[in-house]
Amino acid sequence: MKKRKQKNYLSVGVLLFLAAIWLLPIKADALCSEWGEVLDRNEYCATPVCYTGNRSYFIDHKYKRLCSTGLWQMETEWRIEKVNHGCCDHY
């Protein structure tokens, strides 16, 4: 009777362990800070052509964050987001 009880506890423990692992979110960027915008913006006119025949006005927003790659080691990640702000003025 004692061995059966131990097997039941072991099987319940294994199931709880597997459920905990399955329910925990595993993120690759768990050790990274939030994205912060860098003040370096790039503003320009470029294609695609708007319906008026003018070029589109784009602003590139640059973001960076720090990620821990190990004990006392940090790595900087960069992301650029291009936003279309409509047509440029006709030159």
Tab-separated table of C-alpha atoms in Angstrom:
chain	number	residue	atom	x	y	z
A	1	MET	CA	0.000	0.000	0.000
A	2	LYS	CA	2.874	2.375	0.806
A	3	LYS	CA	4.541	1.893	-2.604
A	4	ARG	CA	1.276	2.606	-4.430
A	5	LYS	CA	0.876	5.857	-2.490
A	6	GLN	CA	4.451	6.887	-3.359
A	7	LYS	CA	3.817	6.146	-7.059
A	8	ASN	CA	0.656	8.250	-6.953
A	9	TYR	CA	2.538	11.157	-5.382
A	10	LEU	CA	5.321	10.789	-7.952
A	11	SER	CA	2.906	10.733	-10.893
A	12	VAL	CA	0.962	13.731	-9.551
A	13	GLY	CA	4.253	15.605	-8.996
A	14	VAL	CA	5.418	14.877	-12.539
A	15	LEU	CA	2.073	16.031	-13.966
A	16	LEU	CA	2.189	19.253	-11.928
A	17	PHE	CA	5.753	19.897	-13.070
A	18	LEU	CA	4.847	19.384	-16.736
A	19	ALA	CA	1.758	21.599	-16.378
A	20	ALA	CA	3.863	24.351	-14.788
A	21	ILE	CA	6.396	24.230	-17.627
A	22	TRP	CA	3.631	24.254	-20.236
A	23	LEU	CA	1.818	27.216	-18.655
A	24	LEU	CA	4.893	29.384	-18.092
A	25	PRO	CA	5.551	31.758	-20.983
A	26	ILE	CA	9.013	31.271	-22.373
A	27	LYS	CA	10.261	34.428	-24.058
A	28	ALA	CA	13.565	34.907	-25.813
A	29	ASP	CA	13.591	38.560	-24.796
A	30	ALA	CA	12.773	37.981	-21.122
A	31	LEU	CA	16.039	39.602	-20.055
A	32	CYS	CA	15.655	42.677	-22.272
A	33	SER	CA	14.607	46.191	-21.357
A	34	GLU	CA	11.677	47.987	-22.999
A	35	TRP	CA	12.191	49.537	-26.427
A	36	GLY	CA	13.197	53.185	-26.118
A	37	GLU	CA	13.118	55.685	-28.972
A	38	VAL	CA	16.412	57.225	-29.971
A	39	LEU	CA	16.301	60.912	-30.851
A	40	ASP	CA	17.972	60.224	-34.202
A	41	ARG	CA	15.076	60.448	-36.720
A	42	ASN	CA	15.395	60.287	-40.461
A	43	GLU	CA	12.811	62.329	-42.432
A	44	TYR	CA	12.642	62.099	-46.229
A	45	CYS	CA	10.447	62.067	-49.307
A	46	ALA	CA	10.461	58.918	-51.405
A	47	THR	CA	8.291	56.620	-53.486
A	48	PRO	CA	5.582	55.211	-53.460
A	49	VAL	CA	3.923	57.972	-55.425
A	50	CYS	CA	0.818	59.521	-53.848
A	51	TYR	CA	-2.361	59.997	-55.855
A	52	THR	CA	-1.434	63.669	-56.402
A	53	GLY	CA	1.791	62.715	-58.143
A	54	ASN	CA	3.905	63.785	-55.156
A	55	ARG	CA	6.222	61.489	-53.299
A	56	SER	CA	5.346	60.156	-49.817
A	57	TYR	CA	6.797	61.723	-46.672
A	58	PHE	CA	8.446	59.127	-44.417
A	59	ILE	CA	9.895	59.321	-40.923
A	60	ASP	CA	12.146	56.522	-39.690
A	61	HIS	CA	11.881	56.066	-35.925
A	62	LYS	CA	14.891	54.323	-34.429
A	63	TYR	CA	14.495	52.270	-31.236
A	64	LYS	CA	17.000	50.465	-29.059
A	65	ARG	CA	17.000	48.206	-26.013
A	66	LEU	CA	19.542	46.438	-23.863
A	67	CYS	CA	19.528	42.672	-23.415
A	68	SER	CA	21.507	40.570	-20.977
A	69	THR	CA	23.502	37.879	-22.734
A	70	GLY	CA	25.110	36.506	-19.615
A	71	LEU	CA	26.556	37.507	-16.316
A	72	TRP	CA	27.634	41.180	-16.544
A	73	GLN	CA	27.316	41.169	-20.354
A	74	MET	CA	24.870	43.426	-22.191
A	75	GLU	CA	24.024	43.635	-25.891
A	76	THR	CA	22.235	46.474	-27.714
A	77	GLU	CA	19.431	45.599	-30.131
A	78	TRP	CA	18.175	48.093	-32.724
A	79	ARG	CA	14.826	48.363	-34.530
A	80	ILE	CA	13.781	50.881	-37.202
A	81	GLU	CA	10.114	51.638	-37.850
A	82	LYS	CA	9.177	53.447	-41.075
A	83	VAL	CA	6.017	55.590	-40.833
A	84	ASN	CA	4.321	57.061	-43.897
A	85	HIS	CA	2.930	60.544	-43.168
A	86	GLY	CA	1.183	61.176	-46.473
A	87	CYS	CA	2.281	63.188	-49.469
A	88	CYS	CA	5.240	65.537	-49.655
A	89	ASP	CA	4.789	69.087	-50.863
A	90	HIS	CA	5.220	69.424	-54.608
A	91	TYR	CA	8.628	70.883	-55.499
